[in-house]
Tab-separated table of C-alpha atoms in Angstrom:
chain	number	residue	atom	x	y	z
A	3	UNK	CA	-10.449	7.899	-26.078
A	4	UNK	CA	-6.839	8.508	-28.327
A	5	UNK	CA	-4.106	5.682	-27.309
A	6	UNK	CA	-1.836	8.348	-25.103
A	7	UNK	CA	-4.780	8.584	-23.401
A	8	UNK	CA	-5.358	4.877	-22.889
A	9	UNK	CA	-2.181	4.522	-22.062
A	10	UNK	CA	-1.691	7.433	-19.031
A	11	UNK	CA	-4.858	5.726	-17.445
A	12	UNK	CA	-4.048	3.213	-16.754
A	13	UNK	CA	-0.737	4.633	-15.266
A	14	UNK	CA	-2.457	6.842	-12.755
A	15	UNK	CA	-5.523	8.108	-12.446
A	16	UNK	CA	-7.457	3.755	-13.172
A	17	UNK	CA	-3.615	2.776	-11.321
A	18	UNK	CA	-4.933	-1.122	-11.001
A	19	UNK	CA	-3.241	-1.018	-7.070
A	20	UNK	CA	-4.022	2.770	-5.875
A	21	UNK	CA	-6.864	3.206	-7.001
A	22	UNK	CA	-8.796	0.350	-8.440
A	23	UNK	CA	-7.313	-1.588	-5.762
A	24	UNK	CA	-7.354	-4.456	-7.197
A	25	UNK	CA	-4.081	-7.372	-7.272
A	26	UNK	CA	-4.113	-6.905	-3.282
A	27	UNK	CA	-3.326	-9.779	-2.238
A	28	UNK	CA	0.460	-9.943	-4.252
A	29	UNK	CA	0.687	-5.834	-3.772
A	30	UNK	CA	0.900	-6.925	0.056
A	31	UNK	CA	2.639	-10.604	-0.136
A	32	UNK	CA	5.062	-10.656	-2.265
A	33	UNK	CA	6.788	-6.774	-2.285
A	34	UNK	CA	9.491	-7.609	0.465
A	35	UNK	CA	11.911	-6.335	-2.070
A	36	UNK	CA	11.901	-3.963	-4.699
A	37	UNK	CA	13.340	-7.043	-6.414
A	38	UNK	CA	10.867	-9.463	-5.569
A	39	UNK	CA	8.270	-5.998	-6.492
A	40	UNK	CA	9.906	-5.725	-9.833
A	41	UNK	CA	9.619	-9.415	-10.748
A	42	UNK	CA	6.018	-9.623	-9.888
A	43	UNK	CA	4.604	-6.741	-11.612
A	44	UNK	CA	6.423	-8.010	-14.758
A	45	UNK	CA	5.310	-11.450	-15.733
A	46	UNK	CA	1.922	-10.018	-13.739
A	47	UNK	CA	2.443	-7.172	-17.354
A	48	UNK	CA	3.183	-10.307	-19.602
A	49	UNK	CA	0.039	-11.979	-18.709
A	50	UNK	CA	-1.925	-9.623	-19.301
A	51	UNK	CA	-0.614	-8.525	-22.267
A	52	UNK	CA	-1.026	-11.847	-23.317
A	53	UNK	CA	-4.287	-13.015	-21.793
A	54	UNK	CA	-5.105	-9.174	-23.367
A	55	UNK	CA	-4.032	-9.879	-27.473
A	56	UNK	CA	-5.583	-13.256	-27.203
A	57	UNK	CA	-9.228	-12.317	-25.744
A	58	UNK	CA	-8.770	-9.384	-28.835
A	59	UNK	CA	-8.615	-11.371	-31.314
A	60	UNK	CA	-10.708	-14.051	-30.113
A	61	UNK	CA	-14.405	-11.422	-29.117
A	62	UNK	CA	-16.212	-12.348	-31.509
A	63	UNK	CA	-15.752	-16.249	-31.775
A	64	UNK	CA	-16.670	-16.743	-28.302
A	65	UNK	CA	-20.369	-17.425	-27.574
A	66	UNK	CA	-20.655	-14.544	-24.923
A	67	UNK	CA	-22.335	-16.519	-21.969
A	68	UNK	CA	-19.164	-19.469	-21.472
A	69	UNK	CA	-16.997	-15.796	-22.038
A	70	UNK	CA	-15.795	-15.863	-18.170
A	71	UNK	CA	-15.023	-19.663	-18.079
A	72	UNK	CA	-13.352	-19.118	-22.246
A	73	UNK	CA	-10.980	-15.960	-20.366
A	74	UNK	CA	-9.841	-18.331	-17.836
A	75	UNK	CA	-8.261	-21.041	-18.807
A	76	UNK	CA	-6.345	-18.313	-20.862
A	77	UNK	CA	-5.715	-16.727	-18.557
A	78	UNK	CA	-4.665	-19.812	-16.987
A	79	UNK	CA	-2.425	-21.259	-20.470
A	80	UNK	CA	-0.013	-17.856	-19.816
A	81	UNK	CA	0.018	-18.045	-16.002
A	82	UNK	CA	1.555	-22.078	-16.517
A	83	UNK	CA	3.692	-21.010	-19.521
A	84	UNK	CA	4.156	-18.181	-16.640
A	85	UNK	CA	4.837	-21.012	-14.532
A	86	UNK	CA	7.659	-22.273	-16.147
A	87	UNK	CA	9.649	-19.450	-17.401
A	88	UNK	CA	10.407	-18.720	-14.384
A	89	UNK	CA	11.143	-21.883	-12.613
A	90	UNK	CA	13.913	-22.250	-15.837
A	91	UNK	CA	15.071	-18.356	-16.252
A	92	UNK	CA	14.771	-17.185	-12.848
A	93	UNK	CA	14.825	-19.890	-10.486
A	94	UNK	CA	15.992	-17.581	-7.395
A	95	UNK	CA	12.313	-15.292	-7.772
A	96	UNK	CA	10.983	-18.039	-8.817
A	97	UNK	CA	10.890	-19.101	-5.096
A	98	UNK	CA	10.786	-16.306	-3.615
A	99	UNK	CA	7.666	-15.787	-5.261
A	100	UNK	CA	6.607	-19.555	-4.773
A	101	UNK	CA	2.987	-19.731	-4.482
A	102	UNK	CA	1.990	-15.970	-6.119
A	103	UNK	CA	2.637	-17.146	-9.953
A	104	UNK	CA	0.520	-19.736	-10.380
A	105	UNK	CA	-2.369	-17.156	-7.653
A	106	UNK	CA	-1.504	-15.186	-11.097
A	107	UNK	CA	-4.671	-16.148	-12.572
A	108	UNK	CA	-7.357	-15.461	-9.822
A	109	UNK	CA	-6.070	-11.404	-9.993
A	110	UNK	CA	-8.481	-9.641	-10.692
A	111	UNK	CA	-6.568	-7.130	-12.839
A	112	UNK	CA	-6.100	-9.660	-14.938
A	113	UNK	CA	-9.607	-10.768	-15.625
A	114	UNK	CA	-11.628	-7.549	-14.930
A	115	UNK	CA	-9.237	-6.171	-18.054
A	116	UNK	CA	-10.414	-9.643	-20.474
A	117	UNK	CA	-14.327	-8.505	-19.267
A	118	UNK	CA	-14.432	-4.777	-19.376
A	119	UNK	CA	-12.012	-4.193	-21.813
A	120	UNK	CA	-10.477	-7.116	-24.470
A	121	UNK	CA	-13.532	-8.331	-25.343
A	122	UNK	CA	-15.125	-5.420	-26.843
A	123	UNK	CA	-12.211	-3.522	-28.305
A	124	UNK	CA	-9.644	-4.430	-31.295
A	125	UNK	CA	-6.748	-5.440	-30.745
A	126	UNK	CA	-4.168	-2.561	-30.944
A	127	UNK	CA	-5.814	-0.363	-27.808
A	128	UNK	CA	-6.688	-3.882	-26.122
A	129	UNK	CA	-2.228	-4.010	-26.077
A	130	UNK	CA	-1.618	0.023	-25.388
A	131	UNK	CA	-4.446	-0.936	-22.711
A	132	UNK	CA	-1.762	-4.076	-21.116
A	133	UNK	CA	0.506	-2.656	-20.985
A	134	UNK	CA	-0.666	0.904	-19.605
A	135	UNK	CA	-2.790	-0.962	-16.643
A	136	UNK	CA	0.235	-3.938	-16.350
A	137	UNK	CA	3.214	-1.180	-16.084
A	138	UNK	CA	1.143	1.182	-13.547
A	139	UNK	CA	0.709	-2.302	-11.601
A	140	UNK	CA	5.152	-2.870	-11.746
A	141	UNK	CA	5.418	1.337	-10.762
A	142	UNK	CA	3.266	0.355	-7.560
A	143	UNK	CA	4.146	-2.673	-6.717
A	144	UNK	CA	7.304	-1.392	-6.896
A	145	UNK	CA	7.046	1.792	-4.225
A	146	UNK	CA	5.492	-0.415	-1.892
A	147	UNK	CA	8.215	-3.025	-1.979
A	148	UNK	CA	10.536	0.660	-2.443
A	149	UNK	CA	9.151	1.323	1.391
A	150	UNK	CA	9.072	-1.880	3.446
A	151	UNK	CA	13.226	-2.334	1.172
A	152	UNK	CA	14.167	0.781	2.879
A	153	UNK	CA	12.560	0.454	5.690
A	154	UNK	CA	12.457	-3.297	7.094
A	155	UNK	CA	15.709	-4.283	5.655
A	156	UNK	CA	18.123	-0.865	5.159
A	157	UNK	CA	18.786	-1.575	1.600
A	158	UNK	CA	17.100	-0.548	-2.073
A	159	UNK	CA	17.505	-2.791	-4.774
A	160	UNK	CA	19.401	-5.408	-2.446
A	161	UNK	CA	22.178	-2.782	-1.691
A	162	UNK	CA	22.616	-1.368	1.339
A	163	UNK	CA	21.781	1.716	2.830
A	164	UNK	CA	21.073	2.633	6.067
A	165	UNK	CA	23.807	1.195	9.331
A	166	UNK	CA	22.305	-2.542	10.105
A	167	UNK	CA	21.142	-1.379	13.595
A	168	UNK	CA	18.646	1.726	12.458
A	169	UNK	CA	16.092	-0.939	9.809
A	170	UNK	CA	12.580	-1.704	11.450
A	171	UNK	CA	12.341	-5.696	10.577
A	172	UNK	CA	8.697	-5.037	11.296
A	173	UNK	CA	8.327	-3.243	7.717
A	174	UNK	CA	9.534	-6.795	5.751
A	175	UNK	CA	6.879	-8.862	8.102
A	176	UNK	CA	3.380	-9.430	7.900
A	177	UNK	CA	2.082	-6.325	9.332
A	178	UNK	CA	4.696	-3.988	7.584
A	179	UNK	CA	2.360	-5.087	3.847
A	180	UNK	CA	-0.173	-3.488	5.152
A	181	UNK	CA	0.730	-0.544	7.467
A	182	UNK	CA	3.104	0.658	3.985
A	183	UNK	CA	0.179	0.553	1.565
A	184	UNK	CA	-2.265	2.146	3.776
A	185	UNK	CA	-0.487	4.951	4.142
A	186	UNK	CA	0.963	4.407	0.394
A	187	UNK	CA	-3.236	5.271	-0.222
A	188	UNK	CA	-3.798	7.249	2.486
A	189	UNK	CA	-1.457	9.804	1.457
A	190	UNK	CA	-2.739	9.965	-2.208
A	191	UNK	CA	-6.158	10.365	-1.251
A	192	UNK	CA	-4.167	13.239	0.651
A	193	UNK	CA	-2.314	14.773	-2.505
A	194	UNK	CA	-5.464	13.873	-4.471
A	195	UNK	CA	-7.781	16.005	-2.675
A	196	UNK	CA	-5.595	19.352	-3.344
A	197	UNK	CA	-4.970	19.139	-6.770
A	198	UNK	CA	-8.409	18.766	-6.516
B	29	UNK	CA	-2.849	-37.256	16.675
B	30	UNK	CA	-0.408	-34.008	16.981
B	31	UNK	CA	0.464	-33.794	14.110
B	32	UNK	CA	-3.120	-32.663	13.362
B	33	UNK	CA	-3.293	-30.921	16.179
B	34	UNK	CA	-0.632	-28.710	14.778
B	35	UNK	CA	-1.745	-29.135	11.553
B	36	UNK	CA	-5.102	-26.982	13.236
B	37	UNK	CA	-3.157	-24.271	15.388
B	38	UNK	CA	-0.893	-23.787	12.647
B	39	UNK	CA	-3.256	-22.608	10.065
B	40	UNK	CA	-5.811	-21.092	12.361
B	41	UNK	CA	-3.718	-18.768	14.772
B	42	UNK	CA	0.556	-19.288	12.826
B	43	UNK	CA	-0.576	-18.580	9.717
B	44	UNK	CA	-3.100	-17.677	9.544
B	45	UNK	CA	-4.477	-16.864	5.173
B	46	UNK	CA	-5.042	-13.993	5.661
B	47	UNK	CA	-3.038	-11.451	7.592
B	48	UNK	CA	0.157	-13.989	6.883
B	49	UNK	CA	-0.164	-15.312	3.733
B	50	UNK	CA	-1.568	-12.488	2.407
B	51	UNK	CA	-4.594	-14.489	0.444
B	52	UNK	CA	-8.299	-14.046	0.459
B	53	UNK	CA	-7.267	-10.080	0.924
B	54	UNK	CA	-10.141	-8.682	-1.967
B	55	UNK	CA	-12.947	-9.864	0.453
B	56	UNK	CA	-11.861	-9.692	3.860
B	57	UNK	CA	-11.377	-5.002	2.596
B	58	UNK	CA	-14.094	-5.221	0.699
B	59	UNK	CA	-17.696	-7.617	2.560
B	60	UNK	CA	-15.932	-6.868	5.768
B	61	UNK	CA	-18.124	-3.358	7.136
B	62	UNK	CA	-21.091	-5.465	8.196
B	63	UNK	CA	-20.383	-8.588	10.277
B	64	UNK	CA	-23.725	-10.538	9.036
B	65	UNK	CA	-22.124	-10.091	5.416
B	66	UNK	CA	-18.524	-11.109	7.007
B	67	UNK	CA	-20.324	-14.231	8.315
B	68	UNK	CA	-22.063	-15.021	4.704
B	69	UNK	CA	-19.057	-14.103	2.968
B	70	UNK	CA	-16.952	-16.681	5.214
B	71	UNK	CA	-19.171	-19.536	5.052
B	72	UNK	CA	-19.477	-19.671	1.761
B	73	UNK	CA	-16.050	-19.404	1.064
B	74	UNK	CA	-15.127	-22.547	3.818
B	75	UNK	CA	-17.990	-24.660	2.186
B	76	UNK	CA	-16.403	-23.985	-1.230
B	77	UNK	CA	-12.870	-24.316	0.437
B	78	UNK	CA	-13.113	-27.071	2.412
B	79	UNK	CA	-15.104	-29.084	-1.446
B	80	UNK	CA	-12.198	-27.787	-3.631
B	81	UNK	CA	-9.046	-29.225	-1.220
B	82	UNK	CA	-11.280	-32.580	-1.845
B	83	UNK	CA	-11.443	-32.657	-5.049
B	84	UNK	CA	-8.481	-30.755	-5.731
B	85	UNK	CA	-6.536	-33.289	-3.771
B	86	UNK	CA	-8.249	-35.986	-5.834
B	87	UNK	CA	-7.485	-35.051	-9.387
B	88	UNK	CA	-3.795	-34.438	-8.389
B	89	UNK	CA	-3.482	-38.028	-6.714
B	90	UNK	CA	-5.307	-40.101	-9.187
B	91	UNK	CA	-5.032	-37.796	-12.642
B	92	UNK	CA	-2.069	-35.419	-13.285
B	93	UNK	CA	0.419	-37.204	-11.201
B	94	UNK	CA	-0.069	-41.310	-13.119
B	95	UNK	CA	-0.448	-39.508	-16.108
B	96	UNK	CA	2.480	-37.231	-15.836
B	97	UNK	CA	1.331	-33.574	-16.850
B	98	UNK	CA	1.544	-31.932	-13.804
B	99	UNK	CA	2.470	-29.341	-15.594
B	100	UNK	CA	-1.678	-28.729	-16.029
B	101	UNK	CA	-1.563	-28.582	-12.390
B	102	UNK	CA	-2.562	-24.411	-12.116
B	103	UNK	CA	-5.246	-24.401	-15.320
B	104	UNK	CA	-7.343	-27.613	-13.696
B	105	UNK	CA	-7.898	-26.357	-9.585
B	106	UNK	CA	-9.243	-22.862	-11.439
B	107	UNK	CA	-10.991	-24.600	-13.916
B	108	UNK	CA	-12.741	-26.978	-10.628
B	109	UNK	CA	-12.774	-24.171	-8.278
B	110	UNK	CA	-14.993	-22.070	-11.130
B	111	UNK	CA	-16.786	-24.469	-11.704
B	112	UNK	CA	-17.567	-25.826	-8.403
B	113	UNK	CA	-18.913	-22.548	-7.342
B	114	UNK	CA	-21.114	-22.351	-10.243
B	115	UNK	CA	-22.461	-26.139	-9.200
B	116	UNK	CA	-22.749	-25.177	-6.145
B	117	UNK	CA	-24.920	-22.084	-6.381
B	118	UNK	CA	-26.930	-24.136	-8.295
B	119	UNK	CA	-27.267	-26.325	-5.487
B	120	UNK	CA	-28.102	-23.817	-2.718
B	121	UNK	CA	-30.891	-22.300	-5.283
B	122	UNK	CA	-32.456	-25.710	-5.319
B	123	UNK	CA	-32.360	-26.848	-1.610
B	124	UNK	CA	-31.908	-24.200	0.192
B	125	UNK	CA	-33.620	-21.415	-1.055
B	126	UNK	CA	-33.304	-18.773	2.167
B	127	UNK	CA	-29.289	-19.432	2.550
B	128	UNK	CA	-29.190	-19.201	-1.153
B	129	UNK	CA	-30.323	-14.983	-0.719
B	130	UNK	CA	-28.026	-15.093	2.714
B	131	UNK	CA	-24.432	-16.522	0.382
B	132	UNK	CA	-26.080	-14.811	-3.128
B	133	UNK	CA	-23.584	-11.971	-4.045
B	134	UNK	CA	-21.106	-13.582	-2.407
B	135	UNK	CA	-20.791	-16.479	-4.224
B	136	UNK	CA	-19.483	-15.767	-7.893
B	137	UNK	CA	-16.496	-13.835	-6.312
B	138	UNK	CA	-16.215	-16.869	-4.836
B	139	UNK	CA	-14.244	-18.054	-7.493
B	140	UNK	CA	-11.654	-15.393	-8.068
B	141	UNK	CA	-10.838	-15.116	-4.533
B	142	UNK	CA	-7.209	-16.519	-4.063
B	143	UNK	CA	-7.831	-18.390	-0.314
B	144	UNK	CA	-9.522	-21.415	-2.360
B	145	UNK	CA	-6.265	-21.984	-5.240
B	146	UNK	CA	-4.488	-21.886	-2.792
B	147	UNK	CA	-5.262	-23.299	-0.032
B	148	UNK	CA	-6.200	-26.240	-1.708
B	149	UNK	CA	-1.614	-25.167	-3.839
B	150	UNK	CA	-0.289	-24.757	-0.240
B	151	UNK	CA	-1.480	-28.702	-0.209
B	152	UNK	CA	-0.523	-30.355	-3.105
B	153	UNK	CA	3.263	-28.079	-2.248
B	154	UNK	CA	3.086	-29.512	1.115
B	155	UNK	CA	1.681	-33.728	0.042
B	156	UNK	CA	-0.543	-34.107	2.977
B	157	UNK	CA	-3.025	-37.356	2.920
B	158	UNK	CA	-6.190	-36.833	2.427
B	159	UNK	CA	-6.529	-36.627	6.037
B	160	UNK	CA	-4.375	-33.492	6.395
B	161	UNK	CA	-5.900	-31.778	3.495
B	162	UNK	CA	-9.550	-32.501	4.939
B	163	UNK	CA	-8.090	-31.245	8.184
B	164	UNK	CA	-5.814	-28.658	6.964
B	165	UNK	CA	-8.160	-26.600	4.629
B	166	UNK	CA	-11.133	-26.379	6.956
B	167	UNK	CA	-8.855	-24.533	9.179
B	168	UNK	CA	-7.898	-22.277	7.339
B	169	UNK	CA	-11.605	-22.451	6.053
B	170	UNK	CA	-11.886	-21.190	9.964
B	171	UNK	CA	-8.778	-19.189	9.642
B	172	UNK	CA	-10.140	-17.466	7.142
B	173	UNK	CA	-13.859	-16.310	9.066
B	174	UNK	CA	-12.456	-15.598	12.560
B	175	UNK	CA	-10.209	-13.198	10.844
B	176	UNK	CA	-13.513	-11.482	8.784
B	177	UNK	CA	-15.635	-11.671	12.084
B	178	UNK	CA	-12.858	-9.722	13.723
B	179	UNK	CA	-12.131	-6.984	11.000
B	180	UNK	CA	-15.743	-6.314	11.089
B	181	UNK	CA	-16.696	-6.371	14.655
B	182	UNK	CA	-13.728	-3.714	13.900
B	183	UNK	CA	-15.118	-2.038	11.515
B	184	UNK	CA	-18.427	-1.364	12.850
B	185	UNK	CA	-17.069	0.773	15.377
B	186	UNK	CA	-14.213	2.364	13.451
B	187	UNK	CA	-17.650	4.116	11.590
B	188	UNK	CA	-18.316	6.501	15.131
B	189	UNK	CA	-15.023	6.466	15.037
B	190	UNK	CA	-13.237	10.494	14.223
B	191	UNK	CA	-10.963	9.551	11.629
B	192	UNK	CA	-8.759	11.664	9.531
B	193	UNK	CA	-10.247	12.365	6.238
B	194	UNK	CA	-7.829	10.954	3.548
B	195	UNK	CA	-7.813	7.971	5.803
B	196	UNK	CA	-11.066	6.548	5.977
B	197	UNK	CA	-12.370	3.735	3.495
B	198	UNK	CA	-9.428	1.533	2.395
B	199	UNK	CA	-6.447	2.903	4.205
B	200	UNK	CA	-7.397	3.313	8.157
B	201	UNK	CA	-8.714	-0.604	7.252
B	202	UNK	CA	-4.787	-1.480	6.051
B	203	UNK	CA	-4.000	-0.001	8.875
B	204	UNK	CA	-5.896	-1.786	11.647
B	205	UNK	CA	-5.494	-5.070	9.022
B	206	UNK	CA	-1.801	-4.898	9.859
B	207	UNK	CA	-2.414	-4.106	14.405
B	208	UNK	CA	-4.161	-7.511	14.056
B	209	UNK	CA	-1.285	-9.111	12.453
B	210	UNK	CA	0.791	-7.857	14.756
B	211	UNK	CA	-1.205	-9.961	17.072
B	212	UNK	CA	-1.168	-12.540	15.330
B	213	UNK	CA	2.484	-12.928	14.517
B	214	UNK	CA	2.452	-12.787	18.781
B	215	UNK	CA	1.185	-16.655	17.542
B	216	UNK	CA	4.371	-17.528	16.153
B	217	UNK	CA	5.557	-19.588	19.001
B	218	UNK	CA	2.739	-21.683	18.794
B	219	UNK	CA	4.532	-24.030	16.589
């Protein structure tokens, strides 16, 4: 498989959120505004990229019987670094994402890619894979949060779009996350069936 | 006493861990197809959640804070949880084979269940005492099991429902979760 295919695979065919249904918790919790969704996506992409590089570089050193704990330690290290960086440089986003930053460590996407891809491939494909999956996840988060922010707060990226009395507050409350993601997944199934 | 009561109501109903905090969504959608399976998952998660809350609180209070290394929190907690899950698996296997058979496949999945790590971190953030930590994690465990049981009850019925083809499976499960979440919003006046 060439590198370009690997990259687009994470974006479309195996999009972590829409196709593989991984990383649902942050996708529902932080997508109340496009800003938060984008921030979460970038943070996950960063951790995924760093952990894929290290796991791939160390794949011959780590004995296979302790590989999962080893991967978890590697991932947790990068999550801690990300947590500190965000605390220092983007305090507003850090407060908005709150507990979901340390919880990146249990995001199944990252451990999944480490186990199923990075530990079996050389560094270059691992980097491409991380970028594809990470950007695919970010795009998906931005889509969900765009729907929720436009319908729920009547704005996009903080810019007001709709008059004040139109937005349905429910879309930025917890139920809105389930509704938005459920509808997007249903629509995707419908379109996929048409093209197939 | 009243404080504890507020913690219980708030954790089980108002801030239900699945329906309003979005922690533990993966098992909530993944293993809620059958009532029996969801009971097993609820039991396994509750078990690990309560023990993990206790250990992480002790670790934080007597090791990380005195040594001033709280920045290691995430790494320390996830290691505790991962090894705890392994340990619990071995203990159950040794002492209660029938229970191991019932919980078996769910146990390894708990490591990557964000509910466990999430509750451990919330405990520390709220600066609870040990008693409150135990009540808090017990209530969250109960809330998780409650949400899972309700969901699987609904999904067993959905099997026979006439759902548009593209909405089958996860999409309709998410819509059901949305409706449940709306009804749980009604509890928000309680505390």
